[in-house]
Amino acid sequence: MIDVIGVPFDLCGSRPGCALGPAAVRYAGLVETLQGIGLEVRDCGDMPAMRPETDEDGMRNFPPLLETVRGLRKAVYKTYLEGNLPIVVGGEHTVVAGAVAAALQFHGEDVAVLWIDAHADANTPGSSASGNLHGMPIAALAGLPSGTEGKVDEEWNALQEALGSGPRLSLNRTAWYALRDVDPPEVPQLQGLALTMHDIDRHGVVNTMHTLDRWLRTIGASHLWISFDVDALDPILAPGTGTAVRGGLTYREAHLCAELLFEMMAASDCPYRLAGVDVVETNPLVDANNATAVMVVEWFASLFGKTILGSRR
Ligand SMILES: NC(=[NH2+])NCCC[C@H](N)C(=O)O
Ligand SMILES: [Mn+2]
């Protein structure tokens, strides 16, 4: 059974609005669409909404973020204990740290992460030019030092604590897909597999997904968490997001990527299993007729086996 968990959090990004993401994705029919292809889905509703609350010399809206990350880790862990598969619908990318931490805690250190995103999200408080925590979840999960002192460093340590006692994410087990806006200090963190839009232009989705599959087998991944930031998509197709970058995945590329992920995991000799999926950064305030959320739902259908002529489930 699939557990859908909404996380209406948008206090640590570049602009508010993606707290409405879970509602937009539900209105676009996520639960019904997955049920329509034969999956058992339980909608667990949303995590509590948060109010802005900032300490003067700390990071912007850190206290509500901390509470949300901690809450999501517990919710996802509970999903695992019940034998279910989590789908997390954000909200900002920051919150996903809680979900992946739960996967690492439950499944162990052999969890690999596929970060489908225009951005690497591997800044630390010290390296980030914006100070926005939604650009830092990978650094948090990997347990990188904050690169700061004082209150901000204390908060970063509190975030580490909120991620729980499980293993940290290894940067060597992290793959990025559709990258095209990476800050210079993030480049050294791309230690796993970094597939940029240039690679996708040059080699296509089929070859780059094949590279990903081989890499997952080589590193001995037991489980895969797929994190889908809608800004991976081209903004012409998916304008509803706060940090849009042109030159992203086209409609066909995005669907082929999802269809191939389904195929990879359905292969009889596939050594890794799906640990969970999230979709984040959908912002209906800057969208056009909910097109981004609709695209998200269609993408999920492809990921779970829907094809043009039917379903492979
Ligand atoms: N999840 C996101 N949309 N992240 C965008 C991050 C942008 C930029 N690299 C920053 O750190 O501020
Ligand atoms: Mn992101």
mmCIF file of C-alpha atoms and ligand atoms in Angstrom:
data_model
loop_
_atom_site.group_PDB
_atom_site.id
_atom_site.type_symbol
_atom_site.label_atom_id
_atom_site.label_comp_id
_atom_site.label_asym_id
_atom_site.label_seq_id
_atom_site.Cartn_x
_atom_site.Cartn_y
_atom_site.Cartn_z
ATOM 1 C CA MET A 1 0.000 0.000 0.000
ATOM 2 C CA ILE A 2 1.101 3.566 -0.744
ATOM 3 C CA ASP A 3 0.859 6.282 1.915
ATOM 4 C CA VAL A 4 0.508 9.807 0.524
ATOM 5 C CA ILE A 5 1.818 12.373 3.004
ATOM 6 C CA GLY A 6 1.389 16.093 2.276
ATOM 7 C CA VAL A 7 3.852 18.608 3.704
ATOM 8 C CA PRO A 8 2.534 22.157 3.279
ATOM 9 C CA PHE A 9 5.770 23.913 4.197
ATOM 10 C CA ASP A 10 7.145 26.930 2.326
ATOM 11 C CA LEU A 11 8.953 29.165 4.808
ATOM 12 C CA CYS A 12 12.599 28.558 3.828
ATOM 13 C CA GLY A 13 12.621 28.984 0.049
ATOM 14 C CA SER A 14 12.805 31.890 -2.341
ATOM 15 C CA ARG A 15 9.075 32.748 -2.361
ATOM 16 C CA PRO A 16 5.978 31.448 -0.596
ATOM 17 C CA GLY A 17 3.246 29.405 -2.266
ATOM 18 C CA CYS A 18 4.400 25.809 -2.388
ATOM 19 C CA ALA A 19 2.631 25.166 0.922
ATOM 20 C CA LEU A 20 -0.344 24.939 -1.449
ATOM 21 C CA GLY A 21 1.505 22.257 -3.446
ATOM 22 C CA PRO A 22 -0.089 19.261 -1.699
ATOM 23 C CA ALA A 23 -3.582 20.664 -2.363
ATOM 24 C CA ALA A 24 -2.745 21.420 -6.004
ATOM 25 C CA VAL A 25 -1.415 17.898 -6.554
ATOM 26 C CA ARG A 26 -4.456 16.359 -4.862
ATOM 27 C CA TYR A 27 -6.806 18.477 -6.995
ATOM 28 C CA ALA A 28 -4.906 17.248 -10.038
ATOM 29 C CA GLY A 29 -5.919 13.737 -8.973
ATOM 30 C CA LEU A 30 -2.829 12.049 -7.562
ATOM 31 C CA VAL A 31 -4.642 9.529 -5.360
ATOM 32 C CA GLU A 32 -7.350 8.651 -7.906
ATOM 33 C CA THR A 33 -4.826 8.335 -10.730
ATOM 34 C CA LEU A 34 -2.644 5.890 -8.807
ATOM 35 C CA GLN A 35 -5.709 3.928 -7.721
ATOM 36 C CA GLY A 36 -6.788 3.918 -11.358
ATOM 37 C CA ILE A 37 -3.661 1.987 -12.325
ATOM 38 C CA GLY A 38 -4.367 -0.614 -9.684
ATOM 39 C CA LEU A 39 -2.387 0.636 -6.690
ATOM 40 C CA GLU A 40 -3.727 0.637 -3.170
ATOM 41 C CA VAL A 41 -3.352 4.197 -1.909
ATOM 42 C CA ARG A 42 -4.094 5.704 1.471
ATOM 43 C CA ASP A 43 -4.157 9.494 1.761
ATOM 44 C CA CYS A 44 -2.647 10.281 5.153
ATOM 45 C CA GLY A 45 -3.517 13.971 4.791
ATOM 46 C CA ASP A 46 -1.144 16.821 5.506
ATOM 47 C CA MET A 47 1.398 17.456 8.227
ATOM 48 C CA PRO A 48 0.470 20.497 10.349
ATOM 49 C CA ALA A 49 0.891 23.860 8.611
ATOM 50 C CA MET A 50 3.534 26.125 10.158
ATOM 51 C CA ARG A 51 3.653 29.819 10.942
ATOM 52 C CA PRO A 52 6.711 31.985 10.231
ATOM 53 C CA GLU A 53 8.917 32.254 13.295
ATOM 54 C CA THR A 54 12.462 33.522 13.185
ATOM 55 C CA ASP A 55 15.089 34.037 15.841
ATOM 56 C CA GLU A 56 17.092 37.152 15.220
ATOM 57 C CA ASP A 57 20.531 35.783 14.480
ATOM 58 C CA GLY A 58 19.565 32.354 13.243
ATOM 59 C CA MET A 59 18.384 31.067 9.879
ATOM 60 C CA ARG A 60 15.107 32.390 8.498
ATOM 61 C CA ASN A 61 12.122 30.411 9.832
ATOM 62 C CA PHE A 62 14.351 27.709 11.214
ATOM 63 C CA PRO A 63 12.165 26.665 14.198
ATOM 64 C CA PRO A 64 9.120 25.672 12.088
ATOM 65 C CA LEU A 65 11.412 23.921 9.599
ATOM 66 C CA LEU A 66 12.987 21.872 12.363
ATOM 67 C CA GLU A 67 9.605 20.800 13.642
ATOM 68 C CA THR A 68 8.425 19.862 10.149
ATOM 69 C CA VAL A 69 11.530 17.802 9.350
ATOM 70 C CA ARG A 70 11.265 15.963 12.656
ATOM 71 C CA GLY A 71 7.559 15.322 12.134
ATOM 72 C CA LEU A 72 8.031 14.032 8.596
ATOM 73 C CA ARG A 73 10.805 11.673 9.667
ATOM 74 C CA LYS A 74 8.451 10.160 12.220
ATOM 75 C CA ALA A 75 5.554 9.957 9.743
ATOM 76 C CA VAL A 76 7.653 8.230 7.077
ATOM 77 C CA TYR A 77 9.153 5.851 9.618
ATOM 78 C CA LYS A 78 5.642 4.905 10.709
ATOM 79 C CA THR A 79 4.758 4.220 7.071
ATOM 80 C CA TYR A 80 7.695 1.797 6.888
ATOM 81 C CA LEU A 81 6.716 0.092 10.134
ATOM 82 C CA GLU A 82 3.292 -0.548 8.644
ATOM 83 C CA GLY A 83 4.887 -2.080 5.562
ATOM 84 C CA ASN A 84 3.817 0.747 3.249
ATOM 85 C CA LEU A 85 5.580 2.867 0.633
ATOM 86 C CA PRO A 86 5.727 6.645 1.234
ATOM 87 C CA ILE A 87 4.906 9.284 -1.360
ATOM 88 C CA VAL A 88 5.696 12.707 0.086
ATOM 89 C CA VAL A 89 4.110 15.752 -1.535
ATOM 90 C CA GLY A 90 5.671 19.118 -0.707
ATOM 91 C CA GLY A 91 6.209 21.801 0.083
ATOM 92 C CA GLU A 92 9.798 22.868 -0.119
ATOM 93 C CA HIS A 93 12.679 20.571 -0.904
ATOM 94 C CA THR A 94 14.162 21.081 2.565
ATOM 95 C CA VAL A 95 11.517 18.915 4.194
ATOM 96 C CA VAL A 96 12.575 15.866 2.199
ATOM 97 C CA ALA A 97 15.597 15.608 4.498
ATOM 98 C CA GLY A 98 13.224 14.180 7.111
ATOM 99 C CA ALA A 99 11.830 11.593 4.700
ATOM 100 C CA VAL A 100 15.205 10.388 3.416
ATOM 101 C CA ALA A 101 16.502 10.259 6.995
ATOM 102 C CA ALA A 102 13.654 7.872 7.811
ATOM 103 C CA ALA A 103 14.573 5.714 4.798
ATOM 104 C CA LEU A 104 18.205 5.561 5.964
ATOM 105 C CA GLN A 105 17.105 4.756 9.498
ATOM 106 C CA PHE A 106 14.779 1.968 8.362
ATOM 107 C CA HIS A 107 16.683 0.466 5.414
ATOM 108 C CA GLY A 108 20.271 1.267 6.421
ATOM 109 C CA GLU A 109 23.155 3.023 4.717
ATOM 110 C CA ASP A 110 22.735 1.287 1.345
ATOM 111 C CA VAL A 111 19.908 3.656 0.424
ATOM 112 C CA ALA A 112 20.766 5.641 -2.698
ATOM 113 C CA VAL A 113 19.082 8.914 -3.594
ATOM 114 C CA LEU A 114 18.101 10.096 -7.057
ATOM 115 C CA TRP A 115 17.740 13.889 -6.966
ATOM 116 C CA ILE A 116 15.847 14.978 -10.101
ATOM 117 C CA ASP A 117 16.320 18.734 -9.959
ATOM 118 C CA ALA A 118 17.684 21.770 -11.794
ATOM 119 C CA HIS A 119 19.720 22.453 -8.655
ATOM 120 C CA ALA A 120 22.130 20.342 -6.615
ATOM 121 C CA ASP A 121 20.675 21.510 -3.261
ATOM 122 C CA ALA A 122 24.056 20.766 -1.680
ATOM 123 C CA ASN A 123 24.821 24.156 -0.152
ATOM 124 C CA THR A 124 25.664 24.520 3.517
ATOM 125 C CA PRO A 125 24.689 27.584 5.562
ATOM 126 C CA GLY A 126 28.268 28.744 5.039
ATOM 127 C CA SER A 127 28.321 28.289 1.257
ATOM 128 C CA SER A 128 24.778 29.410 0.384
ATOM 129 C CA ALA A 129 24.518 32.814 -1.287
ATOM 130 C CA SER A 130 20.747 32.996 -0.698
ATOM 131 C CA GLY A 131 20.604 31.579 2.817
ATOM 132 C CA ASN A 132 17.522 29.611 1.705
ATOM 133 C CA LEU A 133 17.385 26.235 3.408
ATOM 134 C CA HIS A 134 15.642 24.637 0.406
ATOM 135 C CA GLY A 135 19.061 24.740 -1.293
ATOM 136 C CA MET A 136 20.666 22.701 1.513
ATOM 137 C CA PRO A 137 18.864 19.358 2.068
ATOM 138 C CA ILE A 138 21.630 17.219 0.545
ATOM 139 C CA ALA A 139 24.259 18.857 2.746
ATOM 140 C CA ALA A 140 22.058 18.306 5.781
ATOM 141 C CA LEU A 141 21.461 14.646 4.921
ATOM 142 C CA ALA A 142 25.175 14.079 4.306
ATOM 143 C CA GLY A 143 26.033 15.642 7.663
ATOM 144 C CA LEU A 144 28.353 18.249 6.160
ATOM 145 C CA PRO A 145 29.625 20.856 8.638
ATOM 146 C CA SER A 146 27.705 24.139 8.601
ATOM 147 C CA GLY A 147 30.716 26.247 7.713
ATOM 148 C CA THR A 148 29.480 28.874 10.154
ATOM 149 C CA GLU A 149 29.647 29.700 13.834
ATOM 150 C CA GLY A 150 27.289 30.794 16.544
ATOM 151 C CA LYS A 151 23.529 30.536 16.287
ATOM 152 C CA VAL A 152 23.457 29.272 12.691
ATOM 153 C CA ASP A 153 25.903 26.485 13.531
ATOM 154 C CA GLU A 154 23.802 25.537 16.550
ATOM 155 C CA GLU A 155 20.709 25.349 14.386
ATOM 156 C CA TRP A 156 22.464 23.229 11.775
ATOM 157 C CA ASN A 157 23.469 20.818 14.546
ATOM 158 C CA ALA A 158 19.880 20.756 15.780
ATOM 159 C CA LEU A 159 18.800 19.841 12.242
ATOM 160 C CA GLN A 160 21.338 17.000 12.236
ATOM 161 C CA GLU A 161 19.837 15.791 15.485
ATOM 162 C CA ALA A 162 16.310 15.988 14.046
ATOM 163 C CA LEU A 163 17.436 13.673 11.246
ATOM 164 C CA GLY A 164 17.783 10.965 13.864
ATOM 165 C CA SER A 165 20.220 8.262 14.774
ATOM 166 C CA GLY A 166 20.278 6.450 11.423
ATOM 167 C CA PRO A 167 23.237 6.566 9.038
ATOM 168 C CA ARG A 168 23.911 9.779 7.109
ATOM 169 C CA LEU A 169 23.473 9.898 3.354
ATOM 170 C CA SER A 170 26.691 9.191 1.518
ATOM 171 C CA LEU A 171 27.381 11.705 -1.253
ATOM 172 C CA ASN A 172 28.787 8.707 -3.130
ATOM 173 C CA ARG A 173 25.304 7.201 -3.132
ATOM 174 C CA THR A 174 23.617 10.330 -4.443
ATOM 175 C CA ALA A 175 22.758 10.818 -8.109
ATOM 176 C CA TRP A 176 21.561 14.079 -9.630
ATOM 177 C CA TYR A 177 19.499 14.255 -12.821
ATOM 178 C CA ALA A 178 18.608 17.293 -14.990
ATOM 179 C CA LEU A 179 21.101 19.657 -13.288
ATOM 180 C CA ARG A 180 21.591 23.048 -14.884
ATOM 181 C CA ASP A 181 22.003 25.593 -12.098
ATOM 182 C CA VAL A 182 24.762 24.537 -9.714
ATOM 183 C CA ASP A 183 26.570 26.999 -7.432
ATOM 184 C CA PRO A 184 30.395 26.787 -7.511
ATOM 185 C CA PRO A 185 30.700 25.627 -3.857
ATOM 186 C CA GLU A 186 28.270 22.769 -4.594
ATOM 187 C CA VAL A 187 30.424 21.230 -7.324
ATOM 188 C CA PRO A 188 32.802 19.386 -4.953
ATOM 189 C CA GLN A 189 29.778 17.698 -3.326
ATOM 190 C CA LEU A 190 28.731 16.025 -6.600
ATOM 191 C CA GLN A 191 30.594 12.870 -5.629
ATOM 192 C CA GLY A 192 28.052 10.278 -6.748
ATOM 193 C CA LEU A 193 26.633 10.554 -10.259
ATOM 194 C CA ALA A 194 25.918 14.013 -11.646
ATOM 195 C CA LEU A 195 23.840 13.888 -14.847
ATOM 196 C CA THR A 196 23.340 17.405 -16.157
ATOM 197 C CA MET A 197 21.025 18.669 -18.894
ATOM 198 C CA HIS A 198 24.139 18.743 -21.058
ATOM 199 C CA ASP A 199 24.569 14.994 -20.555
ATOM 200 C CA ILE A 200 20.885 14.445 -21.350
ATOM 201 C CA ASP A 201 21.159 16.586 -24.520
ATOM 202 C CA ARG A 202 24.267 14.761 -25.558
ATOM 203 C CA HIS A 203 23.403 11.147 -24.745
ATOM 204 C CA GLY A 204 19.619 11.188 -24.371
ATOM 205 C CA VAL A 205 17.364 9.909 -21.634
ATOM 206 C CA VAL A 206 17.821 6.225 -22.542
ATOM 207 C CA ASN A 207 21.609 6.265 -22.207
ATOM 208 C CA THR A 208 21.701 8.461 -19.120
ATOM 209 C CA MET A 209 19.115 6.265 -17.353
ATOM 210 C CA HIS A 210 21.139 3.227 -18.324
ATOM 211 C CA THR A 211 24.191 4.887 -16.764
ATOM 212 C CA LEU A 212 22.145 5.476 -13.616
ATOM 213 C CA ASP A 213 21.032 1.822 -13.459
ATOM 214 C CA ARG A 214 24.611 0.558 -13.867
ATOM 215 C CA TRP A 215 25.855 3.024 -11.249
ATOM 216 C CA LEU A 216 23.167 1.922 -8.740
ATOM 217 C CA ARG A 217 24.258 -1.687 -9.226
ATOM 218 C CA THR A 218 27.953 -0.819 -8.911
ATOM 219 C CA ILE A 219 27.557 1.027 -5.622
ATOM 220 C CA GLY A 220 25.457 -1.841 -4.249
ATOM 221 C CA ALA A 221 22.344 0.213 -3.550
ATOM 222 C CA SER A 222 19.678 -1.820 -1.755
ATOM 223 C CA HIS A 223 17.002 0.862 -1.964
ATOM 224 C CA LEU A 224 16.353 3.979 -3.994
ATOM 225 C CA TRP A 225 14.677 7.175 -2.820
ATOM 226 C CA ILE A 226 13.513 9.291 -5.762
ATOM 227 C CA SER A 227 13.219 13.012 -5.092
ATOM 228 C CA PHE A 228 11.466 14.932 -7.848
ATOM 229 C CA ASP A 229 11.746 18.714 -7.750
ATOM 230 C CA VAL A 230 9.333 20.075 -10.365
ATOM 231 C CA ASP A 231 11.949 22.643 -11.363
ATOM 232 C CA ALA A 232 13.720 19.760 -13.123
ATOM 233 C CA LEU A 233 11.008 20.200 -15.761
ATOM 234 C CA ASP A 234 11.241 22.952 -18.340
ATOM 235 C CA PRO A 235 9.391 26.036 -17.051
ATOM 236 C CA ILE A 236 7.405 26.251 -20.305
ATOM 237 C CA LEU A 237 5.814 22.985 -19.258
ATOM 238 C CA ALA A 238 5.832 23.489 -15.500
ATOM 239 C CA PRO A 239 5.855 27.201 -14.630
ATOM 240 C CA GLY A 240 4.473 26.653 -11.135
ATOM 241 C CA THR A 241 7.669 26.686 -9.109
ATOM 242 C CA GLY A 242 9.683 29.257 -7.194
ATOM 243 C CA THR A 243 13.160 28.856 -8.691
ATOM 244 C CA ALA A 244 12.484 28.080 -12.350
ATOM 245 C CA VAL A 245 15.478 27.612 -14.659
ATOM 246 C CA ARG A 246 15.048 27.418 -18.402
ATOM 247 C CA GLY A 247 16.343 24.486 -20.415
ATOM 248 C CA GLY A 248 14.798 21.687 -18.367
ATOM 249 C CA LEU A 249 13.300 18.302 -19.162
ATOM 250 C CA THR A 250 10.668 18.292 -21.888
ATOM 251 C CA TYR A 251 7.341 16.502 -21.471
ATOM 252 C CA ARG A 252 8.554 13.469 -23.389
ATOM 253 C CA GLU A 253 11.933 13.369 -21.643
ATOM 254 C CA ALA A 254 10.313 13.514 -18.214
ATOM 255 C CA HIS A 255 7.908 10.699 -19.042
ATOM 256 C CA LEU A 256 10.598 8.546 -20.607
ATOM 257 C CA CYS A 257 12.713 9.037 -17.486
ATOM 258 C CA ALA A 258 9.804 7.855 -15.299
ATOM 259 C CA GLU A 259 8.955 4.929 -17.599
ATOM 260 C CA LEU A 260 12.575 3.782 -17.583
ATOM 261 C CA LEU A 261 12.755 4.043 -13.779
ATOM 262 C CA PHE A 262 9.725 1.738 -13.646
ATOM 263 C CA GLU A 263 11.397 -0.669 -16.080
ATOM 264 C CA MET A 264 14.701 -0.617 -14.181
ATOM 265 C CA MET A 265 12.998 -1.495 -10.904
ATOM 266 C CA ALA A 266 10.713 -4.090 -12.503
ATOM 267 C CA ALA A 267 13.657 -5.996 -14.025
ATOM 268 C CA SER A 268 13.846 -9.484 -12.526
ATOM 269 C CA ASP A 269 17.519 -9.031 -11.612
ATOM 270 C CA CYS A 270 17.162 -5.512 -10.178
ATOM 271 C CA PRO A 271 19.087 -5.467 -6.876
ATOM 272 C CA TYR A 272 17.532 -2.261 -5.495
ATOM 273 C CA ARG A 273 13.968 -1.511 -4.434
ATOM 274 C CA LEU A 274 12.004 1.703 -4.260
ATOM 275 C CA ALA A 275 12.218 3.250 -0.771
ATOM 276 C CA GLY A 276 9.885 6.148 -1.517
ATOM 277 C CA VAL A 277 9.253 9.093 -3.791
ATOM 278 C CA ASP A 278 8.659 12.746 -3.181
ATOM 279 C CA VAL A 279 7.565 15.615 -5.351
ATOM 280 C CA VAL A 280 8.381 19.094 -4.143
ATOM 281 C CA GLU A 281 8.362 22.802 -4.996
ATOM 282 C CA THR A 282 4.998 22.839 -6.807
ATOM 283 C CA ASN A 283 3.760 26.414 -6.346
ATOM 284 C CA PRO A 284 0.214 26.985 -7.634
ATOM 285 C CA LEU A 285 0.485 30.756 -6.989
ATOM 286 C CA VAL A 286 2.801 31.098 -9.986
ATOM 287 C CA ASP A 287 1.342 28.240 -12.038
ATOM 288 C CA ALA A 288 -0.900 28.355 -15.107
ATOM 289 C CA ASN A 289 -4.204 26.501 -14.563
ATOM 290 C CA ASN A 290 -2.519 23.986 -12.257
ATOM 291 C CA ALA A 291 -0.511 22.649 -15.227
ATOM 292 C CA THR A 292 2.486 21.842 -13.040
ATOM 293 C CA ALA A 293 0.465 19.731 -10.605
ATOM 294 C CA VAL A 294 -1.257 17.944 -13.502
ATOM 295 C CA MET A 295 2.156 17.172 -14.974
ATOM 296 C CA VAL A 296 3.254 15.832 -11.581
ATOM 297 C CA VAL A 297 0.316 13.433 -11.452
ATOM 298 C CA GLU A 298 0.936 12.202 -15.001
ATOM 299 C CA TRP A 299 4.608 11.701 -14.158
ATOM 300 C CA PHE A 300 3.698 9.595 -11.122
ATOM 301 C CA ALA A 301 1.474 7.430 -13.301
ATOM 302 C CA SER A 302 4.417 6.768 -15.634
ATOM 303 C CA LEU A 303 6.689 6.038 -12.685
ATOM 304 C CA PHE A 304 4.251 3.427 -11.426
ATOM 305 C CA GLY A 305 3.863 1.644 -14.743
ATOM 306 C CA LYS A 306 1.333 3.495 -16.866
ATOM 307 C CA THR A 307 2.154 3.464 -20.569
ATOM 308 C CA ILE A 308 0.481 5.040 -23.568
ATOM 309 C CA LEU A 309 -1.247 1.780 -24.458
ATOM 310 C CA GLY A 310 -2.026 0.617 -20.943
ATOM 311 C CA SER A 311 -0.358 -0.309 -17.706
ATOM 312 C CA ARG A 312 2.556 -2.650 -17.087
ATOM 313 C CA ARG A 313 1.433 -3.411 -13.597
HETATM 314 N N1 LIG B 1 14.996 23.325 -3.935
HETATM 315 C C1 LIG B 1 15.307 24.375 -4.665
HETATM 316 N N2 LIG B 1 14.453 24.898 -5.490
HETATM 317 N N3 LIG B 1 16.559 24.863 -4.534
HETATM 318 C C2 LIG B 1 17.039 26.018 -5.212
HETATM 319 C C3 LIG B 1 18.387 26.417 -4.695
HETATM 320 C C4 LIG B 1 18.948 27.601 -5.405
HETATM 321 C C5 LIG B 1 20.343 28.031 -4.972
HETATM 322 N N4 LIG B 1 21.323 27.047 -5.325
HETATM 323 C C6 LIG B 1 20.385 28.294 -3.468
HETATM 324 O O1 LIG B 1 21.035 27.569 -2.758
HETATM 325 O O2 LIG B 1 19.769 29.217 -3.019
HETATM 326 MN MN MN B 2 15.431 21.255 -5.201
#
